Amino acid sequence: MIRAIVGANWGDEGKGKLTDVLAENSDLVVRFQGGANAGHTIINEFGKFALHLLPSGIFHSQVLNIIGPGVALDPDAFFSELDSILERDIVHPNLAISDRAQVLMDFHILLDTLEEERLGKHKFGSTKSGIAPFYSDKFAKVGIQVCQLMDKDLLHDRLTRSLVKKNVLMEHLYHRAPLDADELTEKYYAYGQRLKPWVKDTSLLLDKAVKENKTILLEGQLGALRDPDHGIFPFTTSSSPLAGYAAVGAGLPPWAITEVIAVTKAYSSSVGAGVFPSCITGEEAEELRKRGGDSGEYGAKTGRPRDVGWFDAVATKYGCLVQGATQVAMTNLDVLHYLDEIPVCVAYELDGKRITHFPSTPDLQRVKPVYEIFPGWKTDIRGETEYGKLPKNCRDYVEKIEKMIERPITFLSTGPHRDEICFRK
Ligand code: GDP
């Protein structure tokens, strides 16, 4: 069985927790896109971890964790994350890195940071992890593959040629010192040597796993609305977080993906710039932000307070559609227990008309949310594992949303810990 776990919304939906839960019975967990620019929070018997690059199966020694060719591999971030796990003496990481993955370098982060500064109030809200310059280089064919780190001359040659244009920007646009190919070659060649034990042709490993009918989890980062083609462009990321891309970014046949689990929260949250119709503000938002997630709604990568709002059925239905979701996991259901009434955004109003489709960004920026008010359940459901034991108002909330988003909700997460989950078939 091959399952993709992907976000239905703006990211931070709780994919990491679900992946950690499902990884227990999986043979392989694969990251297929993005880099260290987002984080999955995982809380298990070893403690609390914010994973950025390592696949969420890393805590299970029987799971082979693969960093696929679609990932932006930042060796600095990779080793600091790996060291933080190794020094706690938890598990022996079972890991493979694609020889075709490309390397996110220091200068990608620098260029990302300088560009956001230059853009000022027009900035994109980047996490400044170098993602946009990295993918620009990849598609301009001047990126460096992991396999190219192993050959010093080749590495030096590629860096020298790629730096010609970058140094024009460095000197004349950003007024900074030029980048030095010799220095970078030494640094990244040394990284290549450190990475070497894990570097493999991961497509061959996956081909073998498919032939042997292994259970594979494909772990998405961010969410559908951040997809460059289908999301809230230009407030999107630079690689596709869609299940459709998972086959490409991992190195698997598209037909092999049998289940697509779209993850959504029982309310909404978004970090970074963008359009968020059901966003709330003031005290109401402060309360939800404080109660959300495992310790408030603050970005796992940046610590930035996340914008929060009510569940958006229009955006989530669209997110599920573009993900090709076969089912949905709803997380953070426990968070809403304090509310007497719970608004759900069931439609948008655009130029005086009610719409239930998710429009392109310029129209989306003009919509007003249309709410339906649901009665709260006022009972602490944290840790509940049996669907039938949830209060009736809570089940009604789930079942009405299920109808609106036109997908079965098969997992309900009732707390941040691994065992706080209801399986509902
Ligand atoms: P991801 O990137 O999709 O994995 O999401 P994040 O880890 O960035 O954010 C999800 C937040 O919700 C984290 O703080 C999780 O610990 C937390 N979380 C996940 N599921 C639940 C849940 O069911 N209840 C509560 N209270 N927190 C949860």
Tab-separated table of C-alpha atoms and ligand atoms in Angstrom:
chain	number	residue	atom	x	y	z
A	1	MET	CA	0.000	0.000	0.000
A	2	ILE	CA	1.280	3.444	-0.884
A	3	ARG	CA	-0.256	6.394	0.925
A	4	ALA	CA	0.393	10.089	0.514
A	5	ILE	CA	-0.192	12.291	3.559
A	6	VAL	CA	-0.662	15.833	2.384
A	7	GLY	CA	-2.092	19.157	3.541
A	8	ALA	CA	-5.580	20.303	2.489
A	9	ASN	CA	-5.019	23.929	3.467
A	10	TRP	CA	-2.216	26.447	4.119
A	11	GLY	CA	0.142	23.984	5.842
A	12	ASP	CA	0.622	23.105	9.548
A	13	GLU	CA	-2.436	20.863	9.475
A	14	GLY	CA	-0.836	18.210	11.691
A	15	LYS	CA	0.593	15.992	8.938
A	16	GLY	CA	3.665	15.162	11.046
A	17	LYS	CA	1.619	13.651	13.833
A	18	LEU	CA	-0.395	11.508	11.432
A	19	THR	CA	2.738	10.388	9.596
A	20	ASP	CA	4.342	9.462	12.906
A	21	VAL	CA	1.235	7.412	13.805
A	22	LEU	CA	1.067	5.644	10.447
A	23	ALA	CA	4.841	5.203	10.179
A	24	GLU	CA	4.648	2.605	12.918
A	25	ASN	CA	3.151	0.123	10.467
A	26	SER	CA	5.089	1.266	7.417
A	27	ASP	CA	8.249	0.049	5.769
A	28	LEU	CA	9.307	3.314	4.145
A	29	VAL	CA	8.581	7.022	4.691
A	30	VAL	CA	9.526	9.384	1.882
A	31	ARG	CA	9.877	13.175	1.719
A	32	PHE	CA	9.228	14.260	-1.866
A	33	GLN	CA	9.384	18.089	-1.988
A	34	GLY	CA	10.292	21.250	-0.104
A	35	GLY	CA	13.148	21.637	2.286
A	36	ALA	CA	13.791	22.850	5.793
A	37	ASN	CA	11.286	25.677	5.305
A	38	ALA	CA	8.441	24.125	7.270
A	39	GLY	CA	8.257	21.943	10.283
A	40	HIS	CA	6.359	18.953	11.512
A	41	THR	CA	5.817	18.735	15.223
A	42	ILE	CA	6.049	15.231	16.569
A	43	ILE	CA	5.437	14.259	20.160
A	44	ASN	CA	6.208	10.673	21.085
A	45	GLU	CA	7.744	8.650	23.904
A	46	PHE	CA	11.145	10.265	23.241
A	47	GLY	CA	9.938	13.855	23.614
A	48	LYS	CA	8.916	16.703	21.345
A	49	PHE	CA	10.642	17.273	18.010
A	50	ALA	CA	10.291	19.801	15.209
A	51	LEU	CA	11.379	17.972	12.079
A	52	HIS	CA	12.184	20.090	9.050
A	53	LEU	CA	14.051	17.829	6.651
A	54	LEU	CA	14.087	14.377	8.146
A	55	PRO	CA	11.129	12.174	7.274
A	56	SER	CA	8.726	11.626	10.170
A	57	GLY	CA	9.419	7.881	10.243
A	58	ILE	CA	12.856	8.607	11.695
A	59	PHE	CA	11.836	7.500	15.197
A	60	HIS	CA	10.964	4.007	14.015
A	61	SER	CA	14.124	2.003	13.444
A	62	GLN	CA	12.317	-0.512	11.198
A	63	VAL	CA	11.324	2.283	8.789
A	64	LEU	CA	13.582	3.260	5.901
A	65	ASN	CA	13.374	7.046	5.619
A	66	ILE	CA	14.033	8.457	2.180
A	67	ILE	CA	14.844	12.023	1.148
A	68	GLY	CA	13.700	11.949	-2.473
A	69	PRO	CA	15.040	13.783	-5.542
A	70	GLY	CA	12.331	16.473	-5.264
A	71	VAL	CA	13.628	17.706	-1.892
A	72	ALA	CA	15.820	20.791	-1.330
A	73	LEU	CA	18.586	19.302	0.797
A	74	ASP	CA	20.259	21.873	3.028
A	75	PRO	CA	23.243	19.978	4.536
A	76	ASP	CA	23.589	22.490	7.399
A	77	ALA	CA	19.975	21.986	8.433
A	78	PHE	CA	20.174	18.242	7.768
A	79	PHE	CA	23.177	17.654	10.034
A	80	SER	CA	21.959	19.862	12.855
A	81	GLU	CA	18.641	17.993	12.850
A	82	LEU	CA	20.318	14.609	12.645
A	83	ASP	CA	22.764	15.507	15.424
A	84	SER	CA	19.937	16.627	17.684
A	85	ILE	CA	18.414	13.169	17.320
A	86	LEU	CA	21.700	11.269	17.594
A	87	GLU	CA	22.818	13.128	20.712
A	88	ARG	CA	19.653	12.084	22.504
A	89	ASP	CA	20.619	8.507	21.777
A	90	ILE	CA	17.129	7.590	20.653
A	91	VAL	CA	17.250	5.526	17.562
A	92	HIS	CA	19.721	4.564	14.945
A	93	PRO	CA	18.392	6.515	11.969
A	94	ASN	CA	17.571	4.366	9.007
A	95	LEU	CA	17.998	6.860	6.198
A	96	ALA	CA	18.702	7.169	2.464
A	97	ILE	CA	19.234	10.367	0.470
A	98	SER	CA	18.642	10.445	-3.270
A	99	ASP	CA	21.818	11.003	-5.271
A	100	ARG	CA	19.656	13.203	-7.540
A	101	ALA	CA	18.319	15.473	-4.803
A	102	GLN	CA	19.720	18.976	-5.178
A	103	VAL	CA	21.655	20.893	-2.593
A	104	LEU	CA	20.363	24.041	-0.979
A	105	MET	CA	23.400	26.206	-0.335
A	106	ASP	CA	24.184	29.086	2.026
A	107	PHE	CA	23.846	31.568	-0.799
A	108	HIS	CA	20.262	30.476	-1.482
A	109	ILE	CA	19.402	31.490	2.069
A	110	LEU	CA	21.331	34.727	1.722
A	111	LEU	CA	19.647	35.593	-1.596
A	112	ASP	CA	16.217	34.752	-0.146
A	113	THR	CA	16.852	37.011	2.843
A	114	LEU	CA	18.243	39.892	0.787
A	115	GLU	CA	15.374	39.711	-1.673
A	116	GLU	CA	12.699	39.767	1.076
A	117	GLU	CA	14.473	42.812	2.559
A	118	ARG	CA	14.560	44.507	-0.824
A	119	LEU	CA	10.855	43.824	-1.404
A	120	GLY	CA	9.972	45.508	1.890
A	121	LYS	CA	6.199	45.739	2.235
A	122	HIS	CA	5.742	43.645	-0.915
A	123	LYS	CA	7.644	40.684	0.550
A	124	PHE	CA	6.251	37.151	0.190
A	125	GLY	CA	6.546	36.173	3.839
A	126	SER	CA	9.276	33.676	3.026
A	127	THR	CA	10.767	31.646	5.885
A	128	LYS	CA	14.130	32.756	4.423
A	129	SER	CA	15.244	29.160	4.094
A	130	GLY	CA	16.417	29.725	0.521
A	131	ILE	CA	13.607	27.750	-1.106
A	132	ALA	CA	12.660	30.136	-3.951
A	133	PRO	CA	16.296	30.765	-5.080
A	134	PHE	CA	16.977	27.022	-4.769
A	135	TYR	CA	14.112	25.958	-7.042
A	136	SER	CA	14.906	28.841	-9.426
A	137	ASP	CA	18.421	27.411	-9.804
A	138	LYS	CA	17.074	23.891	-10.245
A	139	PHE	CA	14.806	24.872	-13.105
A	140	ALA	CA	17.446	27.167	-14.602
A	141	LYS	CA	19.651	24.022	-14.599
A	142	VAL	CA	22.400	25.590	-12.510
A	143	GLY	CA	21.615	23.707	-9.293
A	144	ILE	CA	23.975	21.138	-7.786
A	145	GLN	CA	22.860	17.537	-7.340
A	146	VAL	CA	24.018	15.551	-4.308
A	147	CYS	CA	25.969	13.217	-6.631
A	148	GLN	CA	27.865	16.252	-7.957
A	149	LEU	CA	29.208	17.012	-4.475
A	150	MET	CA	31.386	13.915	-4.713
A	151	ASP	CA	33.561	15.244	-7.563
A	152	LYS	CA	35.502	18.327	-6.473
A	153	ASP	CA	36.426	19.539	-9.978
A	154	LEU	CA	32.906	19.147	-11.286
A	155	LEU	CA	31.533	20.933	-8.227
A	156	HIS	CA	33.984	23.810	-8.632
A	157	ASP	CA	33.212	24.143	-12.305
A	158	ARG	CA	29.436	24.216	-11.784
A	159	LEU	CA	29.677	26.667	-8.912
A	160	THR	CA	32.000	29.002	-10.828
A	161	ARG	CA	29.588	29.162	-13.744
A	162	SER	CA	26.504	29.607	-11.594
A	163	LEU	CA	28.079	32.382	-9.511
A	164	VAL	CA	28.719	34.677	-12.496
A	165	LYS	CA	25.114	35.881	-12.593
A	166	LYS	CA	24.611	35.708	-8.836
A	167	ASN	CA	27.582	37.941	-8.201
A	168	VAL	CA	26.177	40.618	-10.479
A	169	LEU	CA	23.111	40.642	-8.221
A	170	MET	CA	25.205	40.462	-5.065
A	171	GLU	CA	27.328	43.446	-6.011
A	172	HIS	CA	24.973	45.682	-7.937
A	173	LEU	CA	21.510	44.924	-6.580
A	174	TYR	CA	22.201	43.962	-2.975
A	175	HIS	CA	25.561	45.775	-2.530
A	176	ARG	CA	27.250	42.824	-0.870
A	177	ALA	CA	30.587	41.070	-1.258
A	178	PRO	CA	30.693	38.561	-4.143
A	179	LEU	CA	30.418	34.819	-3.475
A	180	ASP	CA	33.588	32.781	-3.665
A	181	ALA	CA	33.561	29.527	-5.654
A	182	ASP	CA	36.758	28.145	-4.029
A	183	GLU	CA	35.414	28.562	-0.502
A	184	LEU	CA	32.046	27.082	-1.401
A	185	THR	CA	33.652	24.134	-3.163
A	186	GLU	CA	35.671	23.223	-0.042
A	187	LYS	CA	32.661	23.519	2.228
A	188	TYR	CA	30.230	21.532	0.083
A	189	TYR	CA	32.741	18.894	-0.961
A	190	ALA	CA	33.288	18.233	2.771
A	191	TYR	CA	29.500	17.986	3.225
A	192	GLY	CA	29.377	15.532	0.340
A	193	GLN	CA	31.874	13.292	2.113
A	194	ARG	CA	29.778	13.403	5.295
A	195	LEU	CA	26.570	12.662	3.386
A	196	LYS	CA	28.113	9.815	1.405
A	197	PRO	CA	27.069	6.905	3.671
A	198	TRP	CA	23.414	7.742	3.099
A	199	VAL	CA	23.509	8.629	-0.585
A	200	LYS	CA	21.749	6.066	-2.795
A	201	ASP	CA	19.786	5.703	-5.989
A	202	THR	CA	16.545	5.894	-4.034
A	203	SER	CA	14.383	5.211	-7.109
A	204	LEU	CA	15.848	1.713	-7.200
A	205	LEU	CA	15.049	1.224	-3.505
A	206	LEU	CA	11.480	2.352	-4.143
A	207	ASP	CA	11.109	0.165	-7.217
A	208	LYS	CA	12.140	-2.834	-5.151
A	209	ALA	CA	9.774	-1.808	-2.348
A	210	VAL	CA	6.843	-1.533	-4.786
A	211	LYS	CA	7.627	-4.975	-6.240
A	212	GLU	CA	7.730	-6.439	-2.742
A	213	ASN	CA	4.383	-4.819	-1.837
A	214	LYS	CA	5.868	-2.801	0.982
A	215	THR	CA	3.871	-0.166	2.827
A	216	ILE	CA	5.113	3.277	1.839
A	217	LEU	CA	4.155	6.679	3.226
A	218	LEU	CA	4.760	9.783	1.160
A	219	GLU	CA	5.059	12.769	3.429
A	220	GLY	CA	3.950	16.135	2.073
A	221	GLN	CA	5.034	19.487	3.400
A	222	LEU	CA	2.895	22.663	3.536
A	223	GLY	CA	-0.574	22.373	1.967
A	224	ALA	CA	-2.576	22.404	-1.258
A	225	LEU	CA	-3.172	26.173	-1.141
A	226	ARG	CA	0.593	26.757	-1.313
A	227	ASP	CA	0.943	24.845	-4.585
A	228	PRO	CA	2.491	27.060	-7.316
A	229	ASP	CA	-0.083	25.947	-9.932
A	230	HIS	CA	-3.257	25.477	-7.919
A	231	GLY	CA	-2.707	27.577	-4.813
A	232	ILE	CA	-2.931	31.218	-3.804
A	233	PHE	CA	-0.217	32.376	-6.208
A	234	PRO	CA	2.000	34.337	-5.645
A	235	PHE	CA	1.723	33.502	-1.919
A	236	THR	CA	2.726	29.963	-2.718
A	237	THR	CA	5.806	27.869	-2.197
A	238	SER	CA	8.220	26.932	-4.979
A	239	SER	CA	7.618	23.183	-5.203
A	240	SER	CA	4.374	21.258	-5.458
A	241	PRO	CA	2.983	19.925	-2.169
A	242	LEU	CA	0.336	17.935	-4.065
A	243	ALA	CA	-0.032	14.163	-3.983
A	244	GLY	CA	0.157	14.231	-7.787
A	245	TYR	CA	3.721	15.470	-7.494
A	246	ALA	CA	4.579	12.898	-4.829
A	247	ALA	CA	5.182	10.249	-7.472
A	248	VAL	CA	7.621	12.534	-9.293
A	249	GLY	CA	9.412	13.973	-6.285
A	250	ALA	CA	9.811	10.580	-4.650
A	251	GLY	CA	10.490	8.502	-7.770
A	252	LEU	CA	7.473	6.188	-7.940
A	253	PRO	CA	4.975	5.267	-10.648
A	254	PRO	CA	1.845	7.489	-10.315
A	255	TRP	CA	-0.460	4.442	-10.418
A	256	ALA	CA	1.236	3.024	-7.335
A	257	ILE	CA	-0.280	5.625	-4.974
A	258	THR	CA	-3.399	3.965	-3.624
A	259	GLU	CA	-4.553	6.378	-0.912
A	260	VAL	CA	-4.315	10.129	-0.565
A	261	ILE	CA	-5.001	11.353	2.967
A	262	ALA	CA	-5.584	15.101	3.079
A	263	VAL	CA	-5.030	16.541	6.534
A	264	THR	CA	-7.039	19.492	7.820
A	265	LYS	CA	-7.506	21.114	11.194
A	266	ALA	CA	-10.918	21.425	12.862
A	267	TYR	CA	-10.334	25.192	12.488
A	268	SER	CA	-7.942	27.067	10.157
A	269	SER	CA	-4.450	28.437	10.569
A	270	SER	CA	-1.924	29.980	8.241
A	271	VAL	CA	1.585	31.269	8.695
A	272	GLY	CA	3.270	33.692	6.324
A	273	ALA	CA	1.698	36.014	3.785
A	274	GLY	CA	-1.348	35.094	1.731
A	275	VAL	CA	-5.105	35.152	1.501
A	276	PHE	CA	-7.100	33.651	4.347
A	277	PRO	CA	-10.833	34.460	4.107
A	278	SER	CA	-11.991	32.986	7.448
A	279	CYS	CA	-9.186	34.634	9.435
A	280	ILE	CA	-10.265	36.119	12.763
A	281	THR	CA	-8.637	38.823	14.863
A	282	GLY	CA	-8.720	40.349	18.323
A	283	GLU	CA	-9.456	38.486	21.542
A	284	GLU	CA	-11.346	35.711	19.789
A	285	ALA	CA	-8.232	34.960	17.704
A	286	GLU	CA	-5.892	35.272	20.680
A	287	GLU	CA	-7.900	32.656	22.574
A	288	LEU	CA	-7.912	30.174	19.673
A	289	ARG	CA	-4.196	30.783	18.991
A	290	LYS	CA	-3.347	30.154	22.627
A	291	ARG	CA	-5.360	26.924	22.762
A	292	GLY	CA	-4.417	25.553	19.333
A	293	GLY	CA	-1.859	22.844	18.554
A	294	ASP	CA	0.236	21.366	21.341
A	295	SER	CA	1.283	24.697	22.835
A	296	GLY	CA	-0.360	27.449	20.838
A	297	GLU	CA	-0.346	28.254	17.146
A	298	TYR	CA	3.216	29.371	16.510
A	299	GLY	CA	5.210	28.329	13.423
A	300	ALA	CA	7.344	25.196	13.957
A	301	LYS	CA	10.071	26.749	11.800
A	302	THR	CA	9.988	30.421	12.693
A	303	GLY	CA	8.046	30.699	15.958
A	304	ARG	CA	5.888	33.321	14.196
A	305	PRO	CA	2.313	33.537	15.542
A	306	ARG	CA	0.043	31.838	13.035
A	307	ASP	CA	-3.082	33.564	11.780
A	308	VAL	CA	-6.082	31.579	12.946
A	309	GLY	CA	-9.709	31.399	11.904
A	310	TRP	CA	-12.745	29.181	11.593
A	311	PHE	CA	-12.909	26.025	9.490
A	312	ASP	CA	-13.201	26.963	5.836
A	313	ALA	CA	-15.259	24.348	3.990
A	314	VAL	CA	-14.791	26.095	0.617
A	315	ALA	CA	-10.994	26.167	0.829
A	316	THR	CA	-10.809	22.644	2.286
A	317	LYS	CA	-13.084	21.134	-0.344
A	318	TYR	CA	-10.868	22.722	-2.988
A	319	GLY	CA	-7.715	21.549	-1.201
A	320	CYS	CA	-9.083	17.988	-1.148
A	321	LEU	CA	-10.006	18.269	-4.824
A	322	VAL	CA	-6.565	19.351	-6.027
A	323	GLN	CA	-4.914	16.805	-3.738
A	324	GLY	CA	-7.152	14.067	-5.163
A	325	ALA	CA	-7.931	13.106	-1.559
A	326	THR	CA	-9.467	9.682	-1.075
A	327	GLN	CA	-10.019	10.471	2.616
A	328	VAL	CA	-9.437	13.156	5.198
A	329	ALA	CA	-7.787	13.342	8.605
A	330	MET	CA	-9.105	16.084	10.874
A	331	THR	CA	-6.728	17.172	13.618
A	332	ASN	CA	-6.994	19.445	16.653
A	333	LEU	CA	-10.651	18.565	17.219
A	334	ASP	CA	-9.997	18.698	20.971
A	335	VAL	CA	-9.040	22.392	20.733
A	336	LEU	CA	-12.621	23.596	20.083
A	337	HIS	CA	-14.216	22.290	23.300
A	338	TYR	CA	-14.261	25.728	25.004
A	339	LEU	CA	-16.635	27.307	22.481
A	340	ASP	CA	-20.414	27.698	22.978
A	341	GLU	CA	-20.881	28.101	19.272
A	342	ILE	CA	-18.543	27.301	16.398
A	343	PRO	CA	-18.736	29.220	13.112
A	344	VAL	CA	-17.878	27.318	9.920
A	345	CYS	CA	-17.258	29.135	6.640
A	346	VAL	CA	-19.677	27.399	4.256
A	347	ALA	CA	-19.503	29.782	1.274
A	348	TYR	CA	-17.977	33.066	0.162
A	349	GLU	CA	-19.701	36.222	-0.941
A	350	LEU	CA	-18.141	37.732	-4.050
A	351	ASP	CA	-19.604	40.960	-5.466
A	352	GLY	CA	-22.884	40.291	-3.654
A	353	LYS	CA	-23.147	36.701	-4.962
A	354	ARG	CA	-22.779	33.543	-2.871
A	355	ILE	CA	-20.144	31.173	-4.274
A	356	THR	CA	-18.952	27.780	-3.068
A	357	HIS	CA	-15.948	27.376	-5.357
A	358	PHE	CA	-12.451	28.614	-4.505
A	359	PRO	CA	-11.645	31.440	-6.931
A	360	SER	CA	-8.266	32.627	-8.231
A	361	THR	CA	-6.275	34.966	-5.996
A	362	PRO	CA	-7.496	38.425	-7.130
A	363	ASP	CA	-11.129	37.376	-6.541
A	364	LEU	CA	-10.241	35.485	-3.378
A	365	GLN	CA	-8.801	38.701	-1.973
A	366	ARG	CA	-12.244	40.298	-2.323
A	367	VAL	CA	-14.459	37.534	-0.888
A	368	LYS	CA	-16.253	37.718	2.446
A	369	PRO	CA	-16.794	34.502	4.406
A	370	VAL	CA	-20.378	33.264	4.890
A	371	TYR	CA	-20.701	31.452	8.221
A	372	GLU	CA	-23.045	28.823	9.541
A	373	ILE	CA	-23.034	28.532	13.309
A	374	PHE	CA	-22.705	25.091	14.896
A	375	PRO	CA	-23.441	24.371	18.566
A	376	GLY	CA	-20.334	23.604	20.626
A	377	TRP	CA	-19.953	20.411	22.701
A	378	LYS	CA	-18.401	21.950	25.812
A	379	THR	CA	-16.767	18.674	26.839
A	380	ASP	CA	-13.066	17.948	26.972
A	381	ILE	CA	-12.504	15.204	24.382
A	382	ARG	CA	-8.711	15.197	24.588
A	383	GLY	CA	-7.320	11.730	23.982
A	384	GLU	CA	-10.641	10.122	22.991
A	385	THR	CA	-10.009	7.146	20.738
A	386	GLU	CA	-13.581	5.928	20.109
A	387	TYR	CA	-15.673	7.901	17.687
A	388	GLY	CA	-18.931	6.736	19.271
A	389	LYS	CA	-17.884	8.235	22.607
A	390	LEU	CA	-17.494	11.745	21.225
A	391	PRO	CA	-20.367	14.119	22.170
A	392	LYS	CA	-23.204	14.240	19.669
A	393	ASN	CA	-22.570	17.903	18.759
A	394	CYS	CA	-18.960	17.034	18.042
A	395	ARG	CA	-19.933	14.124	15.768
A	396	ASP	CA	-22.473	16.359	14.028
A	397	TYR	CA	-19.727	18.939	13.436
A	398	VAL	CA	-17.520	16.282	11.837
A	399	GLU	CA	-20.305	14.698	9.786
A	400	LYS	CA	-21.655	18.002	8.443
A	401	ILE	CA	-18.175	19.090	7.419
A	402	GLU	CA	-17.662	15.712	5.794
A	403	LYS	CA	-20.706	16.351	3.585
A	404	MET	CA	-19.502	19.856	2.714
A	405	ILE	CA	-16.029	18.758	1.682
A	406	GLU	CA	-17.345	15.635	-0.093
A	407	ARG	CA	-14.714	13.327	1.387
A	408	PRO	CA	-14.894	10.770	4.218
A	409	ILE	CA	-13.143	11.874	7.409
A	410	THR	CA	-11.491	8.656	8.531
A	411	PHE	CA	-9.062	9.898	11.186
A	412	LEU	CA	-9.853	12.298	14.008
A	413	SER	CA	-6.987	13.552	16.070
A	414	THR	CA	-7.969	14.441	19.621
A	415	GLY	CA	-4.600	15.583	20.959
A	416	PRO	CA	-1.008	16.097	19.857
A	417	HIS	CA	0.287	12.770	21.184
A	418	ARG	CA	0.685	9.675	19.065
A	419	ASP	CA	-2.096	7.689	20.745
A	420	GLU	CA	-4.671	10.515	20.854
A	421	ILE	CA	-6.522	9.518	17.700
A	422	CYS	CA	-9.831	7.952	16.599
A	423	PHE	CA	-9.784	5.694	13.566
A	424	ARG	CA	-13.140	5.900	11.836
A	425	LYS	CA	-13.853	3.711	8.856
B	1	GDP	P1	2.438	19.805	10.050
B	1	GDP	O1	3.514	20.632	9.440
B	1	GDP	O2	1.263	19.611	9.144
B	1	GDP	O3	2.938	18.520	10.600
B	1	GDP	O4	1.838	20.632	11.277
B	1	GDP	P2	2.633	21.302	12.504
B	1	GDP	O5	3.317	20.275	13.274
B	1	GDP	O6	3.393	22.477	12.040
B	1	GDP	O7	1.404	21.917	13.321
B	1	GDP	C1	0.418	21.152	13.866
B	1	GDP	C2	0.308	21.497	15.355
B	1	GDP	O8	-0.797	20.832	15.903
B	1	GDP	C3	1.492	21.001	16.175
B	1	GDP	O9	1.673	21.878	17.258
B	1	GDP	C4	1.026	19.611	16.667
B	1	GDP	O10	1.690	19.161	17.838
B	1	GDP	C5	-0.397	19.919	16.931
B	1	GDP	N1	-1.355	18.828	16.834
B	1	GDP	C6	-1.467	17.867	15.866
B	1	GDP	N2	-2.598	17.165	16.069
B	1	GDP	C7	-3.197	17.700	17.165
B	1	GDP	C8	-4.417	17.440	17.862
B	1	GDP	O11	-5.199	16.597	17.477
B	1	GDP	N3	-4.706	18.219	18.936
B	1	GDP	C9	-3.894	19.216	19.391
B	1	GDP	N4	-4.253	19.912	20.448
B	1	GDP	N5	-2.731	19.503	18.751
B	1	GDP	C10	-2.409	18.754	17.660
